[in-house]
Each structure stands twice: as structure tokens, then as C-alpha cells.
XYZ file of C-alpha atoms in Angstrom:
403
model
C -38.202 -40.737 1.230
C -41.189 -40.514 3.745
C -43.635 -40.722 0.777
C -41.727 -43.966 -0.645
C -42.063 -45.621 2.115
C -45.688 -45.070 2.862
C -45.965 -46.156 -0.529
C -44.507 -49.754 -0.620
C -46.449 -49.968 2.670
C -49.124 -49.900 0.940
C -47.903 -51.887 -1.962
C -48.157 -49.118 -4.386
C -46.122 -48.351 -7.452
C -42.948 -46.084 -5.803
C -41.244 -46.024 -9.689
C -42.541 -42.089 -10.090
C -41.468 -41.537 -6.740
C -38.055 -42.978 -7.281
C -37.447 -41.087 -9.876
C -38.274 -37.690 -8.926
C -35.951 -38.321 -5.923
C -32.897 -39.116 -7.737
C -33.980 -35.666 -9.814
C -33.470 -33.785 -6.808
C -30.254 -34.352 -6.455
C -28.925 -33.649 -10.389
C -31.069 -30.553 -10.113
C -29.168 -29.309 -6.945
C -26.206 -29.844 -8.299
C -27.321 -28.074 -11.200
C -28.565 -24.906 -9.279
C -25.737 -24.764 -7.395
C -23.479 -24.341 -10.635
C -25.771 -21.961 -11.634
C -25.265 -20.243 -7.993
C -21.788 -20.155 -8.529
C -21.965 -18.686 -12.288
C -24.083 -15.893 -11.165
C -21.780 -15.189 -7.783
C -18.847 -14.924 -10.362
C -20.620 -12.682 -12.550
C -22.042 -10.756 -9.598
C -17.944 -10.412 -8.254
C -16.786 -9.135 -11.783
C -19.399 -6.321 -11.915
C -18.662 -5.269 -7.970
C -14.636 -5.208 -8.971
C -15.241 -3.504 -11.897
C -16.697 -0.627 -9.926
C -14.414 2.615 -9.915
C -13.130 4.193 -6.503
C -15.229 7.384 -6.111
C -12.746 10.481 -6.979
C -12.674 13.272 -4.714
C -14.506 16.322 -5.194
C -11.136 18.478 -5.587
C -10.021 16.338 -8.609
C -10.004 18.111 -11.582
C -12.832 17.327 -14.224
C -11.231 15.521 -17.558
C -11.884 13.582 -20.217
C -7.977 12.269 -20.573
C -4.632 12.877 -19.770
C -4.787 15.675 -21.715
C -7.159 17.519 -19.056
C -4.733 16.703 -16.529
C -3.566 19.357 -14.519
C -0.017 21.039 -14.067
C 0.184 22.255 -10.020
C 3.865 22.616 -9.702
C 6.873 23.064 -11.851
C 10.671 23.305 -9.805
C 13.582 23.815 -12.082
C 13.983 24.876 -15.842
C 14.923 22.398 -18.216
C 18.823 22.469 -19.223
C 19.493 24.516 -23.235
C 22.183 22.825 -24.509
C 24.528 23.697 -27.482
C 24.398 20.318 -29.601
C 22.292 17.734 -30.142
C 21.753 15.766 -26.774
C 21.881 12.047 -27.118
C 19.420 9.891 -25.716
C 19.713 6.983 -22.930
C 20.489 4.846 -25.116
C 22.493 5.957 -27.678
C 24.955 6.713 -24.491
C 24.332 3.632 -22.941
C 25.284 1.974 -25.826
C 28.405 3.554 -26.800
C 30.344 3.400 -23.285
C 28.702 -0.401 -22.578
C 26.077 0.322 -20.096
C 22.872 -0.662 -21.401
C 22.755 -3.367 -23.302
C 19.422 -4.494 -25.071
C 20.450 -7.182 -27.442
C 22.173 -9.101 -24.971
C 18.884 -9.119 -22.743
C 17.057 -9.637 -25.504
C 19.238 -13.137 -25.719
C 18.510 -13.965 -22.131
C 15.117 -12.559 -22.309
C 13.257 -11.648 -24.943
C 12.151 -7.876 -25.791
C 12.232 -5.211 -23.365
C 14.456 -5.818 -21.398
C 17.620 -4.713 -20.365
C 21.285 -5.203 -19.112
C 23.040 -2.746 -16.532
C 26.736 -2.299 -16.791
C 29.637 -0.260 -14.872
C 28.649 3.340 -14.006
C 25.093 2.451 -14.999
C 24.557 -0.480 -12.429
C 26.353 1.691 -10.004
C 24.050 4.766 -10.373
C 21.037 2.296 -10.257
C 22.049 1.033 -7.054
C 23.064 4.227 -5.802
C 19.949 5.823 -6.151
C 17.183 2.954 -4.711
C 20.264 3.143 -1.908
C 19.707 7.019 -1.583
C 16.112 6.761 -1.581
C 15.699 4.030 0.956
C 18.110 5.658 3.258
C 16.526 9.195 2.967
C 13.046 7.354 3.797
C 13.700 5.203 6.643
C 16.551 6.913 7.791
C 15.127 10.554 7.670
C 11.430 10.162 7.815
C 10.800 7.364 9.894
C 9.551 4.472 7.397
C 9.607 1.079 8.040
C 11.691 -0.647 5.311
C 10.034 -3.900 3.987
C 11.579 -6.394 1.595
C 8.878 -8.345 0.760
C 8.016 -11.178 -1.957
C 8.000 -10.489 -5.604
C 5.391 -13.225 -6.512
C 2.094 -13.439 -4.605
C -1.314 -14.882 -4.103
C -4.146 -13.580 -6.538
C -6.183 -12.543 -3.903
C -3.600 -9.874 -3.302
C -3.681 -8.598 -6.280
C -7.685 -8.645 -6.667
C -7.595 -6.977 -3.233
C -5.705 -3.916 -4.681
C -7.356 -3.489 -7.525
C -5.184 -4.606 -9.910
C -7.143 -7.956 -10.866
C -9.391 -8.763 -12.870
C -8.996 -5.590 -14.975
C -5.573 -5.407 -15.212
C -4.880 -9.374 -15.598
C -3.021 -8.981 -19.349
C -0.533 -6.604 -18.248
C 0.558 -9.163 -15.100
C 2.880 -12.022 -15.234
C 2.294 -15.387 -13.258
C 3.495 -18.660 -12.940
C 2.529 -21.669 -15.335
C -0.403 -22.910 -12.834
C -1.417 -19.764 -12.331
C -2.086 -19.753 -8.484
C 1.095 -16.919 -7.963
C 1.737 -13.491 -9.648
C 4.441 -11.157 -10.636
C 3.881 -7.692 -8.416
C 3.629 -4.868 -10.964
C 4.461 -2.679 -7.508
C 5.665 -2.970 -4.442
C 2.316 -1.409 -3.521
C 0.877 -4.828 -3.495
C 2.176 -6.905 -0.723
C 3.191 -3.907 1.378
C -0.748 -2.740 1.035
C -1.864 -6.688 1.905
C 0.183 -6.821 4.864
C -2.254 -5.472 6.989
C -4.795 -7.594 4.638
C -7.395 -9.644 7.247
C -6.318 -7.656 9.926
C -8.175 -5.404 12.972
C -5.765 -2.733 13.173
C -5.727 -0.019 16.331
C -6.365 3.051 14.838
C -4.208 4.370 17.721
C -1.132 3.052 15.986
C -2.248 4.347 12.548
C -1.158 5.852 10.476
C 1.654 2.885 9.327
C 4.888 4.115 6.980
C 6.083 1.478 4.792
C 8.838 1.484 2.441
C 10.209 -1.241 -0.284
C 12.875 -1.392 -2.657
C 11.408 -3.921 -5.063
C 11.813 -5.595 -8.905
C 8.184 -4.730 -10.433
C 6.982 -6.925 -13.335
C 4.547 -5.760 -16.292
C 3.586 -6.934 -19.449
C 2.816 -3.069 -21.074
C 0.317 -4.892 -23.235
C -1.118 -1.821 -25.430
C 2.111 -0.217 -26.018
C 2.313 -0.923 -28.998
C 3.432 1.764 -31.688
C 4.762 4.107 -28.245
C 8.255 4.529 -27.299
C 9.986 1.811 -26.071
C 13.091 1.622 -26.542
C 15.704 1.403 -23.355
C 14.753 1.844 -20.171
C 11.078 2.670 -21.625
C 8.174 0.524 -21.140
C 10.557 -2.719 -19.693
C 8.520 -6.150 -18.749
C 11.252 -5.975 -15.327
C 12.423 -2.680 -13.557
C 12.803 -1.392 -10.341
C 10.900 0.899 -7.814
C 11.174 2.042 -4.064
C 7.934 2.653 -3.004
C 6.463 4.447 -0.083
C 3.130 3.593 1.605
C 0.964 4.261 4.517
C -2.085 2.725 6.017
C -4.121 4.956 7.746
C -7.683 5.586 8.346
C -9.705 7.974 5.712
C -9.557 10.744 7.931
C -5.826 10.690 7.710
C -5.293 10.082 4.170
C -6.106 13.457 2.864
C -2.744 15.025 4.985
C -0.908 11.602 4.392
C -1.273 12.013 0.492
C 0.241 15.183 0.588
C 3.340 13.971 2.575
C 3.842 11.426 0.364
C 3.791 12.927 -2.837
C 5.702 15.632 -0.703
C 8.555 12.640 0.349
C 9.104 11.869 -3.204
C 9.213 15.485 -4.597
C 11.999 15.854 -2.199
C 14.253 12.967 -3.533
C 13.846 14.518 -6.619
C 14.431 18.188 -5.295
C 17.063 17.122 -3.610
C 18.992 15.695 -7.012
C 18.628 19.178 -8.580
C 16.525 17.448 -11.322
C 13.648 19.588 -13.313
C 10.750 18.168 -12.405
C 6.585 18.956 -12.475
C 3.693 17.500 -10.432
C 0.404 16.248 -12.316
C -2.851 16.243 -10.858
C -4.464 13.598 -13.054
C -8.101 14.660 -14.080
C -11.134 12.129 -13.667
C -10.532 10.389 -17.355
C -7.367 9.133 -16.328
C -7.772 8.302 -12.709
C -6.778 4.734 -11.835
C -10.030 2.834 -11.159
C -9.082 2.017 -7.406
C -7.688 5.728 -6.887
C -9.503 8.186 -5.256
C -6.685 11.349 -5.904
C -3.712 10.904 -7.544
C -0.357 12.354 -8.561
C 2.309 12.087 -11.485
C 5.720 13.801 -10.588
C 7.494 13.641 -14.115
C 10.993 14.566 -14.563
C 12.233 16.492 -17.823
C 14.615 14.261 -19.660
C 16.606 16.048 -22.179
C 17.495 13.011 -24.407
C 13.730 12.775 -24.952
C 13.011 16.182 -24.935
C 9.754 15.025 -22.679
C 8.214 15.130 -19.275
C 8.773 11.190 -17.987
C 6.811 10.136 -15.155
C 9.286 9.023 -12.012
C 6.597 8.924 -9.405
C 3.179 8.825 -8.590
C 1.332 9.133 -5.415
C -2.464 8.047 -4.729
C -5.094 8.238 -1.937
C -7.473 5.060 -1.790
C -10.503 5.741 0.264
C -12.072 2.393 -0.282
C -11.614 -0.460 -2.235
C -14.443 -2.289 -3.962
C -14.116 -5.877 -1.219
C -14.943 -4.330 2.596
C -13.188 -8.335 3.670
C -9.722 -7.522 1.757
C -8.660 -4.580 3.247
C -7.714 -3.518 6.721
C -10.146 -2.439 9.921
C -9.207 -0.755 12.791
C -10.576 -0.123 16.300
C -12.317 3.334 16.084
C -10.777 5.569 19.091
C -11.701 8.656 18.185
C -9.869 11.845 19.217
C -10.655 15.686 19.382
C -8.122 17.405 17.425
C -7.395 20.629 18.083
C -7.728 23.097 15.484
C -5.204 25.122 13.398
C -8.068 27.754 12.628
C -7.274 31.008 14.504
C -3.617 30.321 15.365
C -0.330 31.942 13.814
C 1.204 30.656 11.057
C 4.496 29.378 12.564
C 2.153 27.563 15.165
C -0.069 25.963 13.128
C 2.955 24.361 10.925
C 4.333 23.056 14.085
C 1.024 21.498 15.111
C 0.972 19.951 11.581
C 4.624 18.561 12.069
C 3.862 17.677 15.369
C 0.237 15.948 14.681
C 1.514 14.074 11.318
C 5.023 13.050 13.018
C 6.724 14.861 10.425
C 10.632 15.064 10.512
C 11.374 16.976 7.235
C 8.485 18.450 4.875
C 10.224 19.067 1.169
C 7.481 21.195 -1.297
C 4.844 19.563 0.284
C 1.078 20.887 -0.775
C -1.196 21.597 1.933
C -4.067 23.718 2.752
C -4.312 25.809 6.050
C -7.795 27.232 6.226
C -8.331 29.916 8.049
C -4.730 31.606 7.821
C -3.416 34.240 6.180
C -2.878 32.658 3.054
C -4.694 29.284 1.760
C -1.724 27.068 0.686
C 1.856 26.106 1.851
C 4.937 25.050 0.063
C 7.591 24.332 2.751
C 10.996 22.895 2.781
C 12.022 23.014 6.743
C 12.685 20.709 9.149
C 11.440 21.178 12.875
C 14.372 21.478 15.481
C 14.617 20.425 18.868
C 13.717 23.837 20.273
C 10.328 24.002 17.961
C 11.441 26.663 15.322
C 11.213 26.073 11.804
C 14.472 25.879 9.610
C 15.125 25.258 6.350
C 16.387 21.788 5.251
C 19.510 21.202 4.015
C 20.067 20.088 0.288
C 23.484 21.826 -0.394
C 23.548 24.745 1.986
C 21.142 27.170 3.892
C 21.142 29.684 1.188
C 20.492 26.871 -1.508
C 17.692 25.509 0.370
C 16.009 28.942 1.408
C 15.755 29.947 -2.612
C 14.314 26.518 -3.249
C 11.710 27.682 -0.913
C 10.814 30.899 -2.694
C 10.960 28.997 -5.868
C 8.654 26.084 -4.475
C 6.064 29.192 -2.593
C 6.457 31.722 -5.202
C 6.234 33.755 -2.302
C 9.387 35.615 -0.380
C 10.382 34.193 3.249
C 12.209 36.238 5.564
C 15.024 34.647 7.688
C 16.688 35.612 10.374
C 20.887 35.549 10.837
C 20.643 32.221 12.253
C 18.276 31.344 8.950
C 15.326 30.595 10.967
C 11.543 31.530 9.513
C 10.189 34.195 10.967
């Protein structure tokens, strides 16, 4: 503008001048389009970046290389031919798919009677053993949410055909609880003083099982709707290791606890999810099927692939003391004690330095500091669950106390 004005001071031509001027302005626009495009493709690539696995995960191409580390239970023999879910479901009135099918569409499904009962009864059972028992906070929180939630669990943009949202698009179906439980603490400084954080949510999950095609779905199986209590902690990455193994070790137990055959998965580095960093299956042997169906799944995430999205937290940190050196009774009682543990049911863990390398408990920590057995049924119940679980013998004393 300078240059235009010096010009018609000097009665010169300014057309050129004009011209290049109002340019400017079409080509900033322009580059800033461009800018945008290239931020966009920039943000795809970043998301599309997998979590790092941990070095203990087994190596695998596909869940075929995934690896069996526990088995509790043998599977039931029966003398005639077991019907399935829902061939019984059908013939008393409790599951009815061509009535949701009306309302609905394809998978999905109506609860009746018994059937609604039992479903209730058990997310009731589970919460209550969770909160009640262990000490998690129960959350009931929104089934639709904002897309930045989603993107800031990894679930978007990879995962965007298997996810239901509304007609403008700006709010999603959770496929998991996991979602708005994990983005509570989203845009927050958290005080890693009052870490780790227990959460736990009865929820309806929603899922478009796009790519199921020609696999079983039939019932219960592969449903667009269905519902999941879910457990969850924040913590820092220090704590996660020990935190994953309570977890997984929480819902082993409600399992356990049901007298239901059941085996834990390690899943191998082919089938990792792309945000997980370890990860568990527990499947449950259902006879009707005469297969292995995964019930739950626990998962460490170490980091996600947007630092802003996920939570901070002051660093204090503290010395720990060590279990190395110490007996084996004390060192589970520092564990209990340092993890806030109530009950421990089959839960993994490694104690280095000990004489043995890994743990399968199920005891509860009294209020004098010994070690008992929890109770499923009765003592004696519980105490061969252990020796099952450890594959090792315990020893008890009359008052069925570990020695």
C-alpha cells in the first residue's frame, strides 16, 4: 500500500500495483487451505501411529500366535447334544431376535423373564463386587459423546465404520464405557499423589461389527447394542504395569467366583489393539458353542498418540521401598498394602528376587495383617482354587491362614 501511494504521488500508473495487492490476499487464503490440508493429513498419519507394545508381549503374526497363560476349570462332558443360546432362548421366550429385528433391524435382540433377570443380575453382581469390595468409584456416564473423545482414545479415525453417531455427526455412540470414563480426566493436571484413580461403569456399548460378515452371529453374538461393566484406572506409567495385573486380576475373579471355565489370553503383537501397549482376553468356554468366547479384556496404555488429550499429573516422586530381600508373606502384604488392595483373586504378578518368580493368589488381607483365603463358597473351596490357580500346594494352618 506504501508503494501505491508513492506511486500516484508521483502520478504514475498504480494498475500493476493494484493488482498484485488484491493477489495477496486470494493467495493467502489459498495457502492457508493448503495449511489446513496438510495439518489434516499430518494428524491422520500421527493417529495412525501404533502404541509401542511392551517388551514382555509375545511375538505374533495373529491371533493365532496368541498366547494361553492360564486355564481355571474344565469344560462340562455332557450326555446329549447341548443346545445353544439360542435355540433355548427361543423355546422358553427369552431371546427374541425377530421381534428386535421389527424394532430394529439385524442384530439385535430382546430379553425376556429369567433372561432379563440374569442380565440384570449379573452387571448388579459385578458392580457391587467392584465398588463395594474393591473400592471403585462407580460412574454412570453418557452413552453419546464428543468426537474428540473418541479420537482421544484411539478409537477414531481408524475405527470410524464400526461406530454409530448422530445424523450431524458432531456426537457418537460409545463402543465402551472405556471412553468417557478414560476422558474424564481428559484436559486435566492431575496430582499424581491421588493416582492411581478406580473407575467403574455399567454401560449400553454400541458397534457396528462391520467385517463380520460370513462369522457367527447369531444371538447374543456380534449385536450392534449390548452391555458391559467396565473397570478402569488412571494412573501414571509407573503404576500401570501392577495396575494391569489387578485388573485383569478383578475380572478373573467375577468369573472365578461364578464357577465358570474360563482361560486368559495374552494377545501376541499381530493382534494388539493399535492404542494398547499389553493386553488381555479372558474367554469363557461356552458349551452351546463348543468355543472359547471372549467375556473380558484388560489393557495397559502407556501413551496415546495426542500428548493434549490425555491426562498430566504433578510429578511427586516417592522412594519405594523394595520387596527384594524380604519374606514372602511380607512382600505380599507390602504389595496389598502399596496397591490398596482389598481382595487379590488369580491375579499374575512377578516378585523378583523371591523364592519363586510368579504369584497366583486368592486371599484377602485381614485386619491383623495375615493373609487368608477369600471366600467364594467356603474356606476349603477357596484354598483348592488356589492350588488350582498356583499349580503349586499352600499350607494352611487350623484357622486357614497361609503360612
Amino acid at each position: 500500500s506504501k508503494a501505491i501511494g508513492m506511486a500516484k504521488g508521483k502520478g504514475e500508473d498504480t494498475t500493476a500495483l493494484m493488482a498484485e495487492v488484491a493477489g495477496i490476499g486470494d493467495k493467502l487464503k489459498s495457502n492457508e487451505q493448503a495449511l489446513t490440508d496438510i495439518q489434516s493429513e499430518l494428524s491422520a498419519i500421527t493417529l495412525g501411529i501404533p502404541n509401542l507394545a511392551d517388551a514382555s508381549v509375545p511375538q505374533g503374526k495373529d491371533e493365532g500366535e496368541n498366547k494361553e497363560i492360564h486355564r481355571w476349570g474344565t469344560p462340562r462332558k455332557f450326555e446329549f447334544t447341548v443346545k445353544d443360546h439360542v435355540e433355548l432362548g427361543a423355546r422358553h421366550g427369552w431371546l427374541d431376535g425377530e421381534v428386535a429385528a421389527k424394532l430394529s433391524g439385524a442384530r439385535f435382540t430382546v430379553l425376556r423373564g429369567d433372561l432379563a433377570r440374569l442380565h440384570r443380575a449379573l452387571a448388579q453382581f459385578m458392580l457391587d463386587v467392584h465398588t463395594r469390595e474393591h473400592g471403585y468409584l462407580e460412574v454412570y456416564p453418557p452413552a453419546m459423546v464428543k468426537e474428540q473423545c473418541l479420537v482421544g482414545t484411539g478409537n477414531l479415525p481408524k475405527f470410524a465404520e464400526n461406530l454409530f453417531r448422530d445424523v450431524e455427526g458432531e456426537k457418537w455412540l460409545i463402543p465402551t464405557a472405556e471412553v468417557p470414563l478414560t476422558s474424564l480426566a481428559r484436559d486435566e493436571i492431575l496430582d499424581e499423589t491421588e493416582l492411581p484413580r478406580r473407575f467403574c461403569a455399567h454401560t449400553s456399548c454400541f458397534r457396528r461389527e462391520a467385517g463380520s460378515a460370513g462369522k457367527d452371529t447369531r444371538g447374543l453374538l456380534r449385536v450392534h447394542e449390548f452391555d458391559k461393566v467396565e473397570i478402569l484406572a488412571v494412573a501414571t506409567a509407573e503404576q500401570a504395569p501392577a495396575l494391569l495385573d489387578e485388573l485383569v486380576g478383578r475380572a478373573e475373579g467375577t468369573i472365578a467366583a461364578l464357577e465358570l471355565p474360563y482361560r486368559i489370553i495374552e494377545i501376541c503383537t499381530g493382534d494388539l489393539g493399535q492404542s494398547h501397549h499389553r493386553s488381555f482376553d479372558i474367554e469363557v468356554y461356552a458349551p452351546g458353542s463348543n468355543a472359547w468366547l471372549e467375556k473380558n479384556f484388560g489393557t495397559e496404555k502407556i501413551e496415546e498418540q495426542l500428548e493434549e488429550d490425555f491426562p498430566k499429573y504433578k510429578i511427586a516422586r516417592m522412594d519405594v521401598d523394595s520387596v527384594r530381600g524380604k519374606t514372602a508373606h511380607d512382600s505380599l502384604i507390602q504389595l496389598f498394602e502399596q496397591h490398596r488392595l482389598d481382595i487379590l483373586v488369580g491375579t499374575q504378578m512377578v516378585v523378583k528376587g523371591l523364592d519363586f518368580d510368579k504369584v497366583s493368589l486368592v486371599g484377602i488381607l485381614d485386619a491383623d495383617g495375615l493373609l487368608s483365603f477369600a471366600d467364594f463358597r467356603v474356606n476349603e473351596r477357596a484354598f483348592q482354587l488356589m492350588e488350582q490357580v498356583s499349580g503349586r500346594a499352600g499350607r494352611k494352618s487350623e484357622q486357614g491362614k497361609v503360612i
